[in-house]
C-alpha positions as CSV (number, residue, x, y, z in Angstrom):
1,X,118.6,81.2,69.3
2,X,116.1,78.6,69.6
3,X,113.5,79.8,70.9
4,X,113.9,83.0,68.5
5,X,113.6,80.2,66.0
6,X,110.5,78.9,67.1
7,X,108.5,82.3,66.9
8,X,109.5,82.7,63.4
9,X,107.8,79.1,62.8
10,X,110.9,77.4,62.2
11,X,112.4,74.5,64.3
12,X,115.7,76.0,64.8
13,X,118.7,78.7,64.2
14,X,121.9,77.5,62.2
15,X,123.8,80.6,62.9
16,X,123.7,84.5,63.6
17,X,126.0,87.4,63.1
18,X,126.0,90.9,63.0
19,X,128.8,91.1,60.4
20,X,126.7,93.0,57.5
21,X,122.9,94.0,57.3
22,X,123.6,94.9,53.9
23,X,124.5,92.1,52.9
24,X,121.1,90.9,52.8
25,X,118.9,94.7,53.1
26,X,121.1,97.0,50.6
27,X,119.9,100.4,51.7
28,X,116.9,99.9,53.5
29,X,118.1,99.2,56.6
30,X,118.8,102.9,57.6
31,X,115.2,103.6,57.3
32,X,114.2,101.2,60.1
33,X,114.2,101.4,63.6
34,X,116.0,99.6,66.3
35,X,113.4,98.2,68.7
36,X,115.1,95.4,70.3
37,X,117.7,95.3,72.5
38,X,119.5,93.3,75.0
39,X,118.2,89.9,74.8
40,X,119.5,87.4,76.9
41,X,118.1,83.9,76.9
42,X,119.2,81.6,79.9
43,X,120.5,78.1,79.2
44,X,117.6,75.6,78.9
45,X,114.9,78.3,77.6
46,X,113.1,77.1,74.9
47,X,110.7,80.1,74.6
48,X,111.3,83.9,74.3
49,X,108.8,84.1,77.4
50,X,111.6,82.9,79.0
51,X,114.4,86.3,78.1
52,X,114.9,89.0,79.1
53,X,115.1,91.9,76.6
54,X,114.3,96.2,76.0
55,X,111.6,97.5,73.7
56,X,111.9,100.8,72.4
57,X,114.9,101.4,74.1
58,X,118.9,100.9,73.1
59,X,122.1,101.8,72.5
60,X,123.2,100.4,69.3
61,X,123.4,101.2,65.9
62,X,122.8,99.3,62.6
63,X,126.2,97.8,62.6
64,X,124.9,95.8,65.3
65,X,121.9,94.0,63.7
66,X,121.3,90.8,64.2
67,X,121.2,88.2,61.5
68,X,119.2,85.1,61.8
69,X,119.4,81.7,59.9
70,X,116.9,79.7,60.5
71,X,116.2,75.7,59.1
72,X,113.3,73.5,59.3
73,X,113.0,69.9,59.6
74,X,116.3,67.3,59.3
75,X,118.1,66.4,56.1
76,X,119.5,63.5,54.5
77,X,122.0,63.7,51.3
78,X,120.3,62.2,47.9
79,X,122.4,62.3,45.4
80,X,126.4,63.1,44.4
81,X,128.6,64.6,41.3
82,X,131.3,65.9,40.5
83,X,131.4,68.8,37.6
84,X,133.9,69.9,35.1
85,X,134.0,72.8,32.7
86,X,136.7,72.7,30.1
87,X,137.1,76.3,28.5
88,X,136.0,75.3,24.7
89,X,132.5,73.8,27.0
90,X,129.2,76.1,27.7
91,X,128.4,73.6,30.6
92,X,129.9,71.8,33.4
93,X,129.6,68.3,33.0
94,X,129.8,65.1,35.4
95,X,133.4,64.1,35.4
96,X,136.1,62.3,37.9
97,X,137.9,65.2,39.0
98,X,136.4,68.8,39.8
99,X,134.1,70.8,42.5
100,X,131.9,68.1,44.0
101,X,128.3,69.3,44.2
102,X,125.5,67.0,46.6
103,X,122.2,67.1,46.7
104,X,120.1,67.6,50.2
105,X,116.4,66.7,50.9
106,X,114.3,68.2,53.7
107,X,112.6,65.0,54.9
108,X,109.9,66.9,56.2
109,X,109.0,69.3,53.5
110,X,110.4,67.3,50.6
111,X,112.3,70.1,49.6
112,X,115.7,69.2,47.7
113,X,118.7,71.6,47.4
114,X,121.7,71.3,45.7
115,X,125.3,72.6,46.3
116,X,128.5,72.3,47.3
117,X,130.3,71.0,50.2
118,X,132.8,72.9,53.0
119,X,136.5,72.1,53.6
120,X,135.8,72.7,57.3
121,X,136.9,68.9,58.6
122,X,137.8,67.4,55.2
123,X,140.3,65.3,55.0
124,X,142.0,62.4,52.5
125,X,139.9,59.6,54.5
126,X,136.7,62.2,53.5
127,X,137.8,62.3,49.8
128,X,138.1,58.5,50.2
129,X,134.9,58.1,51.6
130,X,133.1,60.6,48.9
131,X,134.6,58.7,46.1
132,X,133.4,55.3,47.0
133,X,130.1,56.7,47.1
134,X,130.1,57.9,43.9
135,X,131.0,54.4,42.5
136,X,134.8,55.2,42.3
137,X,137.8,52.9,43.3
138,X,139.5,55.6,45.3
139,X,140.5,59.1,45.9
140,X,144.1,60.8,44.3
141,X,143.5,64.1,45.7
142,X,141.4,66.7,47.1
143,X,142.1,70.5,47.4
144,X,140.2,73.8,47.6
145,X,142.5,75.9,45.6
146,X,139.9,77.4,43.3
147,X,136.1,75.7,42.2
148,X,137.1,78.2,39.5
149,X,139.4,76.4,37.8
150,X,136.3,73.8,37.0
151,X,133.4,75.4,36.9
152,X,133.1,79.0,36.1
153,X,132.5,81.5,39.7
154,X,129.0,82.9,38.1
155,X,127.7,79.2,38.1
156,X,129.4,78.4,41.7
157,X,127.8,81.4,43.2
158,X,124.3,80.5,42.2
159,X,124.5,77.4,44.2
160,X,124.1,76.8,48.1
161,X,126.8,75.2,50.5
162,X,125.0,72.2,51.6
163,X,127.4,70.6,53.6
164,X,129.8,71.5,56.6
165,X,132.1,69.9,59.1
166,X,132.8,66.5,57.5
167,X,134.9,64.2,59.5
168,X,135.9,60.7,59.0
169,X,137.9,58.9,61.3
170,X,140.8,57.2,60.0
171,X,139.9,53.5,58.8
172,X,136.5,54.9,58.4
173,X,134.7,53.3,55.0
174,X,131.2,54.8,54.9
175,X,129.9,58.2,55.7
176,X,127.5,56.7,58.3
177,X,131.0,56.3,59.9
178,X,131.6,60.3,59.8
179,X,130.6,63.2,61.4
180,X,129.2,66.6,59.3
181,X,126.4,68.9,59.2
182,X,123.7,69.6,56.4
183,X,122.2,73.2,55.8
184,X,124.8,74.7,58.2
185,X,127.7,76.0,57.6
186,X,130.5,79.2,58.4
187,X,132.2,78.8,55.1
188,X,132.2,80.3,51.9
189,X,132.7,79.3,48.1
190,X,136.4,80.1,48.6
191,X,136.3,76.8,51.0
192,X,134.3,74.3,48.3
193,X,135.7,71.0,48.3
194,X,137.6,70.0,44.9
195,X,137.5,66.2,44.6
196,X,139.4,63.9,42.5
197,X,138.3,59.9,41.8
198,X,140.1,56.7,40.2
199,X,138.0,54.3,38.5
200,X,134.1,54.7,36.0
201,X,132.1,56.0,39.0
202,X,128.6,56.5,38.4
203,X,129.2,59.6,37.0
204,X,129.9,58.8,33.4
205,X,130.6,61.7,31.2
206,X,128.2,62.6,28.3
207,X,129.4,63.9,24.9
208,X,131.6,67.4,25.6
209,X,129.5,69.8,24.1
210,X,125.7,70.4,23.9
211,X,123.9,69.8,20.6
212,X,121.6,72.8,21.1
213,X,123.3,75.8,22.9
214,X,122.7,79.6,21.8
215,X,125.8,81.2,22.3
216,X,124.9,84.9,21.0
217,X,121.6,87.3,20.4
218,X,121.2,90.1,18.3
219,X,122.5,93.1,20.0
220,X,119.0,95.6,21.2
221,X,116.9,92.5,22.0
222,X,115.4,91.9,25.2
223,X,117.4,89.7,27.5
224,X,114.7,86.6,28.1
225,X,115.0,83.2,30.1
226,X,114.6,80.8,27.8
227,X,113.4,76.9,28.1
228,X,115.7,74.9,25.3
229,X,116.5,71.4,25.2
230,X,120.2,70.0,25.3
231,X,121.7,67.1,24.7
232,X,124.2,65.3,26.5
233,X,125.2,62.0,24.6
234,X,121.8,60.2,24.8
235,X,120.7,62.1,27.7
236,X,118.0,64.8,26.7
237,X,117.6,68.0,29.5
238,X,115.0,70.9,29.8
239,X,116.6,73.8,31.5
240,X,116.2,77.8,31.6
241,X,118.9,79.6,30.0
242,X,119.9,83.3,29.4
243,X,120.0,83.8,25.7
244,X,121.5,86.9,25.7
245,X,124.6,85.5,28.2
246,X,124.7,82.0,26.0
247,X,124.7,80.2,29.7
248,X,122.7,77.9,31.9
249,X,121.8,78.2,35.2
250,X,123.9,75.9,37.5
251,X,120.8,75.0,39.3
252,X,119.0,73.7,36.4
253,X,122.2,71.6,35.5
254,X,122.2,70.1,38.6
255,X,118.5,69.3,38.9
256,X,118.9,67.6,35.6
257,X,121.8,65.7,36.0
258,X,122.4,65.2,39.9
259,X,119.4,63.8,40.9
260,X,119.9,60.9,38.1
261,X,123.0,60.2,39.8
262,X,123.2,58.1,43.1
263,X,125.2,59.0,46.1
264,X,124.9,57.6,49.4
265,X,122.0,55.0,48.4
């Protein structure tokens, strides 16, 4: 997968699957040929000079189209929170016990992404681990019963899973100590890791509700993407918001909030 990588100008491949074209081309895939076929790469090759592989010529269909995922460059993580939603809230907000979100920088591009992180691996010494980091005494608990039950599923869906396969040995008391993998994963949302902390943390919660949040429009208006201000206790964010929904994007929350908030320093 490599070397398939590498032609596409990227430095490597995080996974493939033929599992569902549609998934990522609804409805256009019937209208394109299959022109590839039986490609197989040798141990060691590092270039598709070095397959073999038809052109022109198979005997597949569209059910068994590749699909690629491709990364550039290593990452590091940056930052650390964990969000709550209470039902009466618009927002999630930074809290001690909820779906714990990281944020991930491309050290070669520069590129940060937020999102959540994998159960795959996970374990009580992770949760410890996590917690520490975040300026907490200690972990109670961990689960991945439902994100849902903190921070609304149309919010969790907008966000990436930025981290995969932690493992801490036991006795372990830093994450330099641990195993995992960044920008690679097999999991989804169903799998996000739900984190609880004892102690302040770094994650101190601002006031429960916004000072400045529309919550209706007038019904035959056009639905816009609006730039408000809100207010969290004295902390003062600009994010894009769907007037006609009364909600913010969980990426904007996050890139107001999470990257104020130190993780692994």
């Amino acid at each position: 997968l490599t070397s398939h990588a590498g032609r596409l100008g990227y430095e490597s491949a995080y996974m493939w699957n033929n599992t569902s074209s549609a998934a990522y081309v609804p409805d256009l895939v019937d209208e394109l040929e299959i022109v590839m076929d039986g490609v197989s790469c040798p141990d060691g090759s590092v270039d598709l000079d070095e397959c073999s592989y038809d052109l022109m010529k198979h005997d597949c269909s569209h059910s068994e189209d590749v699909i690629l995922g491709c990364s550039n460059g290593d990452y590091r993580i940056i930052s650390g929170v964990i969000y709550a939603q209470a039902e009466d809230e618009d927002v999630p907000h930074p809290s001690n016990e909820g779906l714990l979100v990281v944020g991930v920088v491309n050290t070669r591009t520069g590129e940060e992404t937020y999102g959540t992180v994998c159960d795959d691996g996970w374990s009580m010494a992770s949760a410890h681990i996590a917690c520490r980091a975040l300026g907490y005494e200690s972990a109670y608990m961990w689960n991945n019963t439902s994100s849902a039950a903190y921070v609304p599923d149309h919010l969790v869906d907008e966000l990436e899973i930025v981290m995969d396969g932690v493992s801490c040995p036991g006795g372990a008391v830093d994450l330099d100590e641990c195993s995992y993998d960044l920008m690679n994963h097999d999991c989804s949302h169903s799998e996000d890791v739900i984190l609880g902390c004892t102690g302040e943390g770094n994650s101190t919660s601002p006031s429960p509700r916004p000072t400045e949040y529309p919550t209706s429009f007038p019904t035959g208006e056009p639905e816009l993407d609006d730039e408000v201000a809100v207010k969290f206790g004295g902390l003062e964010l600009k994010m894009k918001l769907s007037a006609r929904k009364g909600r913010a994007k969980m990426s904007d929350i996050i890139e107001g909030i999470a990257t104020m908030l130190p993780f692994f320093g």
